[in-house]
Structure formats: C-alpha cells, structure tokens
mmCIF file of C-alpha atoms in Angstrom:
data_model
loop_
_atom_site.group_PDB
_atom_site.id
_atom_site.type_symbol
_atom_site.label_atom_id
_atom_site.label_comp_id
_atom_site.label_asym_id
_atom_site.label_seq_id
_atom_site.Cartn_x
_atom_site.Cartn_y
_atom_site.Cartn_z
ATOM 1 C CA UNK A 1 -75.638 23.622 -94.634
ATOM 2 C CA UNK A 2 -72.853 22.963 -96.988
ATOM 3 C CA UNK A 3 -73.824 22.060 -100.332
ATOM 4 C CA UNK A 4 -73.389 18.546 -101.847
ATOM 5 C CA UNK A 5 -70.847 18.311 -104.990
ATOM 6 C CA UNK A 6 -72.986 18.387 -108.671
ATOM 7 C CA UNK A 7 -73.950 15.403 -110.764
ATOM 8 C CA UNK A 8 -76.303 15.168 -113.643
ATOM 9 C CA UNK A 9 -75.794 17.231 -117.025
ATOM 10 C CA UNK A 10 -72.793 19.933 -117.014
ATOM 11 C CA UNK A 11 -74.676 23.128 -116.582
ATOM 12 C CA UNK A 12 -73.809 26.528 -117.558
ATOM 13 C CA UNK A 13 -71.831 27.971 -114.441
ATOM 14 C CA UNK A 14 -70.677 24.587 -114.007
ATOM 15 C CA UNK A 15 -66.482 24.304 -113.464
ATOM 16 C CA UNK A 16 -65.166 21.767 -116.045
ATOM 17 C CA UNK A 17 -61.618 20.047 -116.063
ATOM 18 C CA UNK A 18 -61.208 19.423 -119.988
ATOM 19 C CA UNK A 19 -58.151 16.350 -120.769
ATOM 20 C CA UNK A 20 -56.789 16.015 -124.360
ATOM 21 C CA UNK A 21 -55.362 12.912 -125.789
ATOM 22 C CA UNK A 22 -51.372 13.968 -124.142
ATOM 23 C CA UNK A 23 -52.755 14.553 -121.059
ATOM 24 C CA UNK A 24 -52.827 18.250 -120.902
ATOM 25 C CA UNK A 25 -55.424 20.008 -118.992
ATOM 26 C CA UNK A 26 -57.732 23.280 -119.366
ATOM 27 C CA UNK A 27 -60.565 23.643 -116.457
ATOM 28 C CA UNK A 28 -63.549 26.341 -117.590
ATOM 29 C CA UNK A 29 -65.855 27.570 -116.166
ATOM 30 C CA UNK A 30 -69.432 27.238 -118.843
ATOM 31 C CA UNK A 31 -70.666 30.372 -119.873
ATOM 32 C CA UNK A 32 -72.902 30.659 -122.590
ATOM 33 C CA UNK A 33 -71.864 31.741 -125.823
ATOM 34 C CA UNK A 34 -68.356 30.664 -124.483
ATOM 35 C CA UNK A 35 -65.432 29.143 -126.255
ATOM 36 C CA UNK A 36 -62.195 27.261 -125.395
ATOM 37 C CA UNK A 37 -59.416 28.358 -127.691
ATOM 38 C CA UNK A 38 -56.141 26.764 -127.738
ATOM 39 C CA UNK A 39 -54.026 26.280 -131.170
ATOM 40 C CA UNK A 40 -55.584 23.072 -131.936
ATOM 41 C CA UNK A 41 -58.997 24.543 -132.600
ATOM 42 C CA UNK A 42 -62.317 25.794 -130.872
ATOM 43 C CA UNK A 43 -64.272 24.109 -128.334
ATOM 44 C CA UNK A 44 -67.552 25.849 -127.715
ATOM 45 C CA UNK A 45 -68.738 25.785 -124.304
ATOM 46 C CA UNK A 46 -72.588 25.094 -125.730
ATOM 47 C CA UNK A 47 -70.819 21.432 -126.507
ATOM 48 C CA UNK A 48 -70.697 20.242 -123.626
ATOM 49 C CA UNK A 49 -73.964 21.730 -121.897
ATOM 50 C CA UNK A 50 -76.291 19.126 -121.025
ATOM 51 C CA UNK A 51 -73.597 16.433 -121.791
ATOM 52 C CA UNK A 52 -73.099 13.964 -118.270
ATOM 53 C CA UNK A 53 -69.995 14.056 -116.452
ATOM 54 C CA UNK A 54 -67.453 11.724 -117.687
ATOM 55 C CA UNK A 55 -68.161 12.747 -121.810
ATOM 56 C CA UNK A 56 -66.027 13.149 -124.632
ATOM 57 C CA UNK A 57 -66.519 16.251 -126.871
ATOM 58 C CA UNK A 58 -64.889 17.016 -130.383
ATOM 59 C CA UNK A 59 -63.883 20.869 -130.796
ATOM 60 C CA UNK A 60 -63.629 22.088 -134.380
ATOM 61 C CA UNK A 61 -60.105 20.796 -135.358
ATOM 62 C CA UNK A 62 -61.452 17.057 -134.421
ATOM 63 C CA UNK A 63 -59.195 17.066 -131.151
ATOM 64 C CA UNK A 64 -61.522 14.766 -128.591
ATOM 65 C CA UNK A 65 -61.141 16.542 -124.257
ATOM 66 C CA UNK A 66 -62.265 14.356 -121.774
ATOM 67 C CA UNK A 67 -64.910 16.044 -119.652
ATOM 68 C CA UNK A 68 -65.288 15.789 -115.791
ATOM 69 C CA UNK A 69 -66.416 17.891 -113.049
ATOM 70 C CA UNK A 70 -63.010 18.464 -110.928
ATOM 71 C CA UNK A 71 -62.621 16.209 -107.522
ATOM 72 C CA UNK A 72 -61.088 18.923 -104.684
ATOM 73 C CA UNK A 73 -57.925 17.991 -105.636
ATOM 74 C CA UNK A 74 -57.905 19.095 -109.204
ATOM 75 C CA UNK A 75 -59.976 22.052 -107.926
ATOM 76 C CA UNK A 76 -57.302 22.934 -105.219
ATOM 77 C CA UNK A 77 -54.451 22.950 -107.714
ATOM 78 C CA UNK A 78 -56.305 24.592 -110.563
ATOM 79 C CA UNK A 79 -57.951 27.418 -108.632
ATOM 80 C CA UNK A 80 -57.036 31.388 -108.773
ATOM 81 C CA UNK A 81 -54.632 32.030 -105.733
ATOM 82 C CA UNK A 82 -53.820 34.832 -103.869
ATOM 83 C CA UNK A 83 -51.551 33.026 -101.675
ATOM 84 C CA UNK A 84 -49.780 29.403 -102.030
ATOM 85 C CA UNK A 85 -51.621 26.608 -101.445
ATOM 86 C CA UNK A 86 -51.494 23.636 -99.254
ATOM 87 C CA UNK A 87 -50.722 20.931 -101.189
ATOM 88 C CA UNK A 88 -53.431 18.104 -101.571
ATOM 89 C CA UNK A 89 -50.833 15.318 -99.894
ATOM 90 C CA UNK A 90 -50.624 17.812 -97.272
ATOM 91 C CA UNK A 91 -54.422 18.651 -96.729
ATOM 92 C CA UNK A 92 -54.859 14.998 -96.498
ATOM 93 C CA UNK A 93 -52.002 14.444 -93.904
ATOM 94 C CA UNK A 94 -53.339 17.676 -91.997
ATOM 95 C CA UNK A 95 -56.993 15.804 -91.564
ATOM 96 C CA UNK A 96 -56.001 12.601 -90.589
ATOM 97 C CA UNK A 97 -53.329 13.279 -87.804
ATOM 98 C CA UNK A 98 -55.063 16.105 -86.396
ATOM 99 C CA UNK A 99 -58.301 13.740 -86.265
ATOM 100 C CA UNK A 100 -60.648 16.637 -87.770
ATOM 101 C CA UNK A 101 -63.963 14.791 -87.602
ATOM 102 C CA UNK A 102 -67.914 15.698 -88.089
ATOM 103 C CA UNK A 103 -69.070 18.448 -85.817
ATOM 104 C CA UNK A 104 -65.923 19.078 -84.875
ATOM 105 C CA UNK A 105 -64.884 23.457 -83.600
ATOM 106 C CA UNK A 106 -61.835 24.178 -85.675
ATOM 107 C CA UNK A 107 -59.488 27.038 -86.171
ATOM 108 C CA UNK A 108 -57.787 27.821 -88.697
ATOM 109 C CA UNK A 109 -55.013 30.892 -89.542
ATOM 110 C CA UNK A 110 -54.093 31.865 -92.099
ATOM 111 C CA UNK A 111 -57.341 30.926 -94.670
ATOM 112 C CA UNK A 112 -54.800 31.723 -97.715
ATOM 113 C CA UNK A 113 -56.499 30.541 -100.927
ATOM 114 C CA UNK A 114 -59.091 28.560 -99.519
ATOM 115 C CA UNK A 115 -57.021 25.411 -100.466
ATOM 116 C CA UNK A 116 -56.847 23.544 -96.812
ATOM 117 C CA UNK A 117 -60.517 25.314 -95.728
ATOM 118 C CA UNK A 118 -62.030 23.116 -98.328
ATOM 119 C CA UNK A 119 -60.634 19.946 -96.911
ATOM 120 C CA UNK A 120 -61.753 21.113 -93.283
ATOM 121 C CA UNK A 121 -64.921 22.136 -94.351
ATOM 122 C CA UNK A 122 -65.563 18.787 -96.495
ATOM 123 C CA UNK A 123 -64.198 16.782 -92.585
ATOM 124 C CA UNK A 124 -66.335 18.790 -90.078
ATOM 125 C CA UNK A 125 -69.482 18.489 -92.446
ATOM 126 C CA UNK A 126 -72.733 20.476 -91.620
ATOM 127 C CA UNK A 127 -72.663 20.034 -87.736
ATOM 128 C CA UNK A 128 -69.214 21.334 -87.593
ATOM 129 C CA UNK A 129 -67.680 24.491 -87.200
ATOM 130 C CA UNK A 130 -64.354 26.649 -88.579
ATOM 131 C CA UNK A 131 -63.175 29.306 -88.291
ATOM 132 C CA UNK A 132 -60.442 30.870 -90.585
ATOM 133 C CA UNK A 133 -58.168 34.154 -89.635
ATOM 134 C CA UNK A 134 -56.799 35.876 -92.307
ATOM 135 C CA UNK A 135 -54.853 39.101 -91.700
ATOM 136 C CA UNK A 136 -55.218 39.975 -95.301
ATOM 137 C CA UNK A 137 -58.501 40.728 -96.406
ATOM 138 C CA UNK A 138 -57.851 40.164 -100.193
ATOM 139 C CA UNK A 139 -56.847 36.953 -99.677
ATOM 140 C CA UNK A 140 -59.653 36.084 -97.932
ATOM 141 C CA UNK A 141 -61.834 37.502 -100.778
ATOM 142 C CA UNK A 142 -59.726 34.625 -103.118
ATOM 143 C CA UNK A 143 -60.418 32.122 -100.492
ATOM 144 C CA UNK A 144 -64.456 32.844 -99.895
ATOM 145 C CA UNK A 145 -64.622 33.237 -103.816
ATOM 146 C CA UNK A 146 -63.227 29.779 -104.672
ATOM 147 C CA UNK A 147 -64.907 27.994 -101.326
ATOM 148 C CA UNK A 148 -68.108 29.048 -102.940
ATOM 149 C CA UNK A 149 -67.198 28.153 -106.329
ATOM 150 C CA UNK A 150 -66.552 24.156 -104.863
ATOM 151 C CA UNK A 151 -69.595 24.240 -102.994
ATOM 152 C CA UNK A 152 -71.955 26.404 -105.189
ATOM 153 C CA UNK A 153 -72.461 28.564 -101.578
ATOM 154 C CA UNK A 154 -70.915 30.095 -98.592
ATOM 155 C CA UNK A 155 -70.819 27.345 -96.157
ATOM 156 C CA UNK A 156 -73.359 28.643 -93.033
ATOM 157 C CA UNK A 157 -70.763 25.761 -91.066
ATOM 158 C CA UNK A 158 -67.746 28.790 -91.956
ATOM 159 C CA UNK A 159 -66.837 31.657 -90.402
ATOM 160 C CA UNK A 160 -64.031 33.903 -92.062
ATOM 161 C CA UNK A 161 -62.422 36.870 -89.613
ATOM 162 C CA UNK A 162 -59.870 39.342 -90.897
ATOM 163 C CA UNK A 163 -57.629 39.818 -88.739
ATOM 164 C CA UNK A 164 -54.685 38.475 -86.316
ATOM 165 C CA UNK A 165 -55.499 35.171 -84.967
ATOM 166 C CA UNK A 166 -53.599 35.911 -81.530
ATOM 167 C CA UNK A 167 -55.794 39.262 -81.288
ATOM 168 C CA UNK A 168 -59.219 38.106 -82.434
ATOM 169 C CA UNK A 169 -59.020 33.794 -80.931
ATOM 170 C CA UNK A 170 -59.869 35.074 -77.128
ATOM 171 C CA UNK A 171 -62.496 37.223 -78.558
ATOM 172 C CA UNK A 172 -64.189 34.343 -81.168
ATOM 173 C CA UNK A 173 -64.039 31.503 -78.514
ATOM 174 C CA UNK A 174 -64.470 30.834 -74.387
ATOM 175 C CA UNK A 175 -61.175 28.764 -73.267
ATOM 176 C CA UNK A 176 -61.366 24.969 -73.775
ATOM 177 C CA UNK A 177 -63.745 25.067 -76.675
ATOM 178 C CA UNK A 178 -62.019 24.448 -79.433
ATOM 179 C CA UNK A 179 -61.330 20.656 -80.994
ATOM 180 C CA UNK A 180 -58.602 21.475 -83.221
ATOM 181 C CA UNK A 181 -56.112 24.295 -84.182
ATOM 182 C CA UNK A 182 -54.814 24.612 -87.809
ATOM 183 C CA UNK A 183 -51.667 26.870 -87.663
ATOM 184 C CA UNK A 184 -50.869 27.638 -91.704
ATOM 185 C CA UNK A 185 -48.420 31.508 -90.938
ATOM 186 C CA UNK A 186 -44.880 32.137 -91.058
ATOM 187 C CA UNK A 187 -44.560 31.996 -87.278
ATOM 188 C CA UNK A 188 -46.570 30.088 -85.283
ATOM 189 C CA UNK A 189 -45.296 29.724 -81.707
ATOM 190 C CA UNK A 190 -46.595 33.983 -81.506
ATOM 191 C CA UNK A 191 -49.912 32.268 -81.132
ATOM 192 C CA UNK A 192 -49.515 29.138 -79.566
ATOM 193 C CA UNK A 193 -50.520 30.765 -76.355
ATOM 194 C CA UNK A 194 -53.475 31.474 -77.050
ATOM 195 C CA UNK A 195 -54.476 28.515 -79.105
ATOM 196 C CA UNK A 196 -53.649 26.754 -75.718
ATOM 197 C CA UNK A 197 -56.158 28.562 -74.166
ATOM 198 C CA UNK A 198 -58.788 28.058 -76.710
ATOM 199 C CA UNK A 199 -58.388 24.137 -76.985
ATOM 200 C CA UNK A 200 -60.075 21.643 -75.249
ATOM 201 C CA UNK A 201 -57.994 19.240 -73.093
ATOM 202 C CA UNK A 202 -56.989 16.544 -75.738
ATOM 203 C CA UNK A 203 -57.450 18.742 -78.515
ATOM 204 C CA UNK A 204 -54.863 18.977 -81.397
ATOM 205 C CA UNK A 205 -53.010 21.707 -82.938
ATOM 206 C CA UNK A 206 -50.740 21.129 -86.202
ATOM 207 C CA UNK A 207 -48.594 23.925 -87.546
ATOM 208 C CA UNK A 208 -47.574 23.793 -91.320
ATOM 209 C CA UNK A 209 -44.033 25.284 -91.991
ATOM 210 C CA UNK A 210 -41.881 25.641 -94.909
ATOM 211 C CA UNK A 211 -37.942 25.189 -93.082
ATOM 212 C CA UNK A 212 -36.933 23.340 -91.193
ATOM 213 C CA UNK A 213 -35.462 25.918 -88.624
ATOM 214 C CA UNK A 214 -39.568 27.024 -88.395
ATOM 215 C CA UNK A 215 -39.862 23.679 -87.200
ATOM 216 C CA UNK A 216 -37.322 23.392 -84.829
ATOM 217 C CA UNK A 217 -38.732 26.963 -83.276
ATOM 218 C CA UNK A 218 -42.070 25.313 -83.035
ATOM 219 C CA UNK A 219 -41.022 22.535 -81.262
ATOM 220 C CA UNK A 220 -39.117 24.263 -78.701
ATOM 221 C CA UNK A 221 -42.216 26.476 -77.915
ATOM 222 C CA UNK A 222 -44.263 23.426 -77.665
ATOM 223 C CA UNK A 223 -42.337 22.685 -75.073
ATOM 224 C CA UNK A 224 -41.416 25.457 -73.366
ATOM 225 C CA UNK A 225 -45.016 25.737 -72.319
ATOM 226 C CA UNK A 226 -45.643 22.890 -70.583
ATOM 227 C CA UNK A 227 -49.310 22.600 -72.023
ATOM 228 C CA UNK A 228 -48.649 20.244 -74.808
ATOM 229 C CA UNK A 229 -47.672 16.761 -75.346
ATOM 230 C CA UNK A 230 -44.400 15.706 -76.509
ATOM 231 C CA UNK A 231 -44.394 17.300 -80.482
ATOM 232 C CA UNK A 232 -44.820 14.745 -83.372
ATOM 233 C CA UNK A 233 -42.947 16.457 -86.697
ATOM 234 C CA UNK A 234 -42.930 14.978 -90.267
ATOM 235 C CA UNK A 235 -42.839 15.771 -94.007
ATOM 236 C CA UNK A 236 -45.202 13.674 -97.055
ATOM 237 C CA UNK A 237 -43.506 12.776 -100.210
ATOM 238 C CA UNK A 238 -45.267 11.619 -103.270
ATOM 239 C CA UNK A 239 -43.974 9.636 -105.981
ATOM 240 C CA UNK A 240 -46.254 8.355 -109.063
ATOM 241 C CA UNK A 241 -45.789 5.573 -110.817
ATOM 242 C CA UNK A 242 -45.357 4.827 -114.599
ATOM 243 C CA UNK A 243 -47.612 2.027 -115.362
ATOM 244 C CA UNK A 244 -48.112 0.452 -118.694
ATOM 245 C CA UNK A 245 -47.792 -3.605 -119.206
ATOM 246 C CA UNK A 246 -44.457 -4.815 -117.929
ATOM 247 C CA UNK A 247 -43.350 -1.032 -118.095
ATOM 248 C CA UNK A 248 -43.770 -0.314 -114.344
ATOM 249 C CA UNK A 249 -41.296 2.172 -112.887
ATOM 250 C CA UNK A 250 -41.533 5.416 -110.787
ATOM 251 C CA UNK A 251 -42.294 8.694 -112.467
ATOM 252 C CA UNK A 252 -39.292 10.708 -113.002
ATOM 253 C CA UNK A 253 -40.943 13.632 -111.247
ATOM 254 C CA UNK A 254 -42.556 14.084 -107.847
ATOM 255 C CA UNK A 255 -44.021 16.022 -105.359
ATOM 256 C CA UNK A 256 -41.483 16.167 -102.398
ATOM 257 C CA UNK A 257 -40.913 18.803 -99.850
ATOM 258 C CA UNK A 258 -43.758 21.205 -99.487
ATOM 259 C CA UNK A 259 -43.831 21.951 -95.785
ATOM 260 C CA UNK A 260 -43.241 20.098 -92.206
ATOM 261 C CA UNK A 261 -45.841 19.456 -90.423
ATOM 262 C CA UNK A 262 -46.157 19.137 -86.739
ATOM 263 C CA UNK A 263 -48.485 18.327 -83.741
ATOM 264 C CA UNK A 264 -48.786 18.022 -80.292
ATOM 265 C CA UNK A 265 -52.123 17.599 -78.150
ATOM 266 C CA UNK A 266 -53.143 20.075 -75.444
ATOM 267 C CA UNK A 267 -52.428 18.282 -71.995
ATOM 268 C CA UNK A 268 -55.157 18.716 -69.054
ATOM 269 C CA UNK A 269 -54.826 21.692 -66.613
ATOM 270 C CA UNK A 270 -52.141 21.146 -64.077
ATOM 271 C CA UNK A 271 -51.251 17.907 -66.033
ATOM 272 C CA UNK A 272 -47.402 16.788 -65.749
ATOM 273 C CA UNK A 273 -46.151 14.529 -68.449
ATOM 274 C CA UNK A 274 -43.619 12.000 -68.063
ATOM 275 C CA UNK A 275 -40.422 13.548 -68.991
ATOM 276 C CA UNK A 276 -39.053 12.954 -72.508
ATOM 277 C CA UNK A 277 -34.840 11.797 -71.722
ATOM 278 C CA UNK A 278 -33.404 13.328 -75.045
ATOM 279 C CA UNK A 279 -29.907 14.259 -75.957
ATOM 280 C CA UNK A 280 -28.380 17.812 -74.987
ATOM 281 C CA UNK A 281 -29.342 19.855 -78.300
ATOM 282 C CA UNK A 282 -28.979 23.636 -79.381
ATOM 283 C CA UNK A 283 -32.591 24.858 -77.723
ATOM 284 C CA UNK A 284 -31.708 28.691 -77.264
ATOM 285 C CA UNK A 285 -31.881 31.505 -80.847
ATOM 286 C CA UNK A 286 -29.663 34.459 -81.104
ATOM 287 C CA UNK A 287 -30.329 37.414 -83.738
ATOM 288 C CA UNK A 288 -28.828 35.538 -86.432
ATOM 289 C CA UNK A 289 -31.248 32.428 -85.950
ATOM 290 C CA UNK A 290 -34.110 34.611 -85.640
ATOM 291 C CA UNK A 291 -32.819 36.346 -89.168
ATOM 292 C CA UNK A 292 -33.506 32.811 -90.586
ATOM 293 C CA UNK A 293 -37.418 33.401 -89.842
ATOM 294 C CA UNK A 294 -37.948 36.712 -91.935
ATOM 295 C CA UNK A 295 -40.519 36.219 -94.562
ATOM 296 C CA UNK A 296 -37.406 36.542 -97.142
ATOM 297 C CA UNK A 297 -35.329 33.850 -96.027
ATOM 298 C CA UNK A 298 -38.119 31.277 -95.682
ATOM 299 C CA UNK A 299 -39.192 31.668 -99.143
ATOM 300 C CA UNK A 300 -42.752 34.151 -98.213
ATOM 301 C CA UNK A 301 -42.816 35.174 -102.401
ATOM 302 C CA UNK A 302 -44.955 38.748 -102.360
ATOM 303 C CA UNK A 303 -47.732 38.848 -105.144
ATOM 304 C CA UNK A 304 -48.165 42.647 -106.503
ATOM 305 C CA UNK A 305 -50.903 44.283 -106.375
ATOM 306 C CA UNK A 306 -52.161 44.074 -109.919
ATOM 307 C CA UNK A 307 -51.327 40.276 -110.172
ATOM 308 C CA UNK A 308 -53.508 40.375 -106.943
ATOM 309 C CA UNK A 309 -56.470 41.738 -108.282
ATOM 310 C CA UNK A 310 -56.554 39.869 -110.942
ATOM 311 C CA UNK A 311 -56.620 37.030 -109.185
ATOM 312 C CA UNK A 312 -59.580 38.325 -106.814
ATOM 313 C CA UNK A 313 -62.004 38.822 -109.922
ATOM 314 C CA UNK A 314 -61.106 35.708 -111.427
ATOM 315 C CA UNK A 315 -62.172 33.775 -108.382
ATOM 316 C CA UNK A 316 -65.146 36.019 -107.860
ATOM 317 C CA UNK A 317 -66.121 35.312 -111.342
ATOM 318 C CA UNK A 318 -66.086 31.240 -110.660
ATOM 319 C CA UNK A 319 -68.065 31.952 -107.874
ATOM 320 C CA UNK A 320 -70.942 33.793 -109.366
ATOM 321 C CA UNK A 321 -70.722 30.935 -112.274
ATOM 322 C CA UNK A 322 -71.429 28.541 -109.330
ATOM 323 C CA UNK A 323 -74.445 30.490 -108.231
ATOM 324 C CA UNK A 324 -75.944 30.577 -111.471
ATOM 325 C CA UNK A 325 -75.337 26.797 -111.920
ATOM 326 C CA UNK A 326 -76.593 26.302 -108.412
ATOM 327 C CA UNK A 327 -79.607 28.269 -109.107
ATOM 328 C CA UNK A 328 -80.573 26.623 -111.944
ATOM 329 C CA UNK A 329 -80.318 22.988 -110.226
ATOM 330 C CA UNK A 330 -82.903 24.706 -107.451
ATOM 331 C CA UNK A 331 -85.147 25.803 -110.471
ATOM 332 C CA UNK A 332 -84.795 22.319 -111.961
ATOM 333 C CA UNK A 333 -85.693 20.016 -109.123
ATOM 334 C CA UNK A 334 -88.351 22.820 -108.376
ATOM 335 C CA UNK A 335 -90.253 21.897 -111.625
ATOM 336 C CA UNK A 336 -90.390 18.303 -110.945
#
C-alpha cells in the first residue's frame, strides 16, 4: 500500500527543503551529526530535529531558513536524476487529460527519474496499478531510489521492468487490459502497436515529445492505424506573476516549451470513425525527415558514466534516509 506523506516533528532521515530570506533554496536530507554549510554560516541538522514542519531555524551566522517538508513538486525538481524530468506543469497536464484515476492499470515507458511515476502513483492510489519500462537499468535504480525516498517505501501498487516496452507489454498484460498508456521515449509510434493491443476500448494513451516533427510522426501513426480516435496535441506554458501591492506584473522568466503532448483514445474493435475532412498536408518521411528523429537532433543530452553513478548513490542514499525516518515513525506510533 503506498505510504501516506509525513507530518509531525522533522525526523532524522526526513527530506527537508530549507528557504533563506532571498529566496534561495537547499533541500537535505537529516542525518545526525549533520551540517548545512553554505558561506553564510552552519546550520546543524540536530536544529531542526523534532522542530514541526513549517519552522524557522537560525544557523550560526544568525541567517533564519524556512523549514518544510517538500510537496512532489519541489521534490520532482530537486531530486538526483539520471535522466530529464517531466516537468511538474506537464505531470499535471499528463493526469488530467489522460483521466488517470484510482485503481486505474497504467503503463508507463520510459520510468526516467521517477519524476512522472510519482504523479501516477499519487492518481491510481493503492487499488491501482503501473507499470514502468525502462530499457536502462540505472535509470531505473534513480527512479526506484527517489520513488521510495517520496513515499518512505516501494509502492506494492508499482511494478518496474527493464527492458523494451514493445518486447516485454504482450508479455506483462492480456489484450484490452490496460486503462491508460504513458508513452515518455524518443519514438513512440515503434510501440503504438502494441499499446493498442494492450488497451482497453476507450482507454487513453498520451505520448510526451520534445519537437515538434516527433509530434507530427506521432500523429500520423495514430492514424495510420485505424485504432485510435482522431489525435488531440498541445503544449503547457507557465508564467508567474510578480505580486507585491499595486506592483502586479508577470515574472520576467517562465517555464515555456518542455515537450508536446498528445492523445488519442483506443476505438472499439472493428469500430469506424467518422472521417476527419482536413486539408491535403505533407503525411509521407524520407531519410532526411527521419534524420530529424536521431537522439542528437532532438536534443537526447547523454549523461557519462561517472556523472551517472553519482547520481545513483545519491538517490539511493535519500532512500535509505527515508527508511530510517519511516522506521522510526513505525517505532513511534508502536509505543503509544
């Protein structure tokens, strides 16, 4: 069953997101005999143990840090990554128009850092199931390390299988069983086959994709197979807002292009939809347009191998801070 978010006292193992007066942020993890060290002075990690979410602590240079346990969206974007993230705005889009409810079957490929599994996890809840494919098997070490790190536990409601998701999907699920189909890869229409397969009739699938000539090769496939509804593509922008008084104006920075994202719904078998009229377009590829798709040209940035590994023990480190936080809330409510 997955594990409710923490309240009460900050525990050691505990994750904290630390703000100082300008707004910048450091997120720890407790440990004890631990310190926070930045140039303006010390803040010793046995400061804020037993302190209740939502405290302010003074390190040793008199510098006050807001203290509060991260919400997933701070988590998300603070987190050790193997592989880029989906954006909060995007996680949230991805939940709502592909309708992931409670007990829903989802799939998911690929798991990357663990950023979009959270969100999925946190929709499905304990009666639900997903299932993430990951062809690389150290990123899905980052992912399960920082999924357990949010939840304090391995979800029993997630399943995590290295390998290719158009390989392993026929093996992992009978046809028509799956609710919803979460395509996060570089090239997505080499499974949407099979993902037809494995959905139920209604059932969604929504690819994420960085360019926009990903997007247009998804939609073609989408309808090239005759299984799915007519595609639905868009992008989320997000613009903050200054706010102070009669000072109210937009930020001058924002978070704008990320990814496309698009969906379609699986149609019933032998089901003929009307047809969409639509102007003549440019529906066929030649070499050059597939050249467009390499991993290079639609911005795939490699992560060495060190860099890599570092990451890995970083987020397996969070996690086993969880467990010992988590443990110690069992021992707690145990001696009540």
């Amino acid at each position: 069953m997955t594990a409710q978010r923490p309240s009460g006292p900050f525990r050691v193992g505990d994750r904290v997101q630390l703000t100082d007066s300008k707004g910048r942020m450091h997120t720890i993890t407790l440990r004890d005999g631990g310190e926070l060290h930045t140039q303006h002075g010390v803040l010793r990690h046995s400061e804020l143990v037993g302190s209740p979410d939502g405290s302010v602590v003074v390190n040793s240079l008199g510098h006050d840090y807001l203290a509060l346990r991260p919400l997933l969206r701070d988590f998300a974007m603070s987190m050790p990554r193997g592989a880029a993230i989906v954006y909060p705005k995007d996680s949230a889009q991805i939940v709502m128009q592909a309708d992931v409810f409670p007990g829903a079957v989802v799939v998911e490929a690929g798991v990357g850092s663990g950023a979009l599994s959270l969100a999925l996890l946190r929709a499905i809840g304990a009666d639900g199931r997903l299932t993430s494919f990951e062809r690389r098997e150290d990123f899905a070490d980052v992912a399960k390390a920082n999924v357990e790190t949010f939840f304090g536990e391995v979800p029993d409601s997630w399943n995590v299988v290295v390998g290719d998701l158009a390989e392993q999907l026929p093996a992992q699920f009978e046809p028509g069983t799956v609710d919803r189909a979460v395509l996060d890869m570089l090239a997505p229409w080499e499974c949407l086959d099979v993902v037809a397969d494995a959905l139920t009739a209604g059932g969604v699938v929504i690819c994420y994709v960085a360019t926009a000539t990903q997007l247009s090769r998804v939609a073609e496939y989408l309808r090239a197979t005759g299984l799915f509804t007519e595609p639905d593509a868009s992008e989320t922008m997000v613009r903050g807002w200054h706010v102070e008084g009669l000072a109210v104006r937009p930020e001058h920075r924002m978070v704008a292009h990320t990814g496309f994202l698009i969906t379609a719904r699986r149609l019933a078998p032998g089901a003929v939809p009307p047809e969409v009229r639509r102007r003549a377009s440019k529906t066929s590829y030649t070499d050059a347009d597939v050249e467009l798709w390499t991993p290079g040209a639609v911005g795939d940035r490699e992560i060495t191998d060190k860099n890599l590994r570092k990451r890995v023990r970083d987020a397996q480190k969070a996690a086993a801070g969880a467990r010992e936080a988590a443990t110690s809330r069992e021992a707690d409510a145990a001696s009540e």
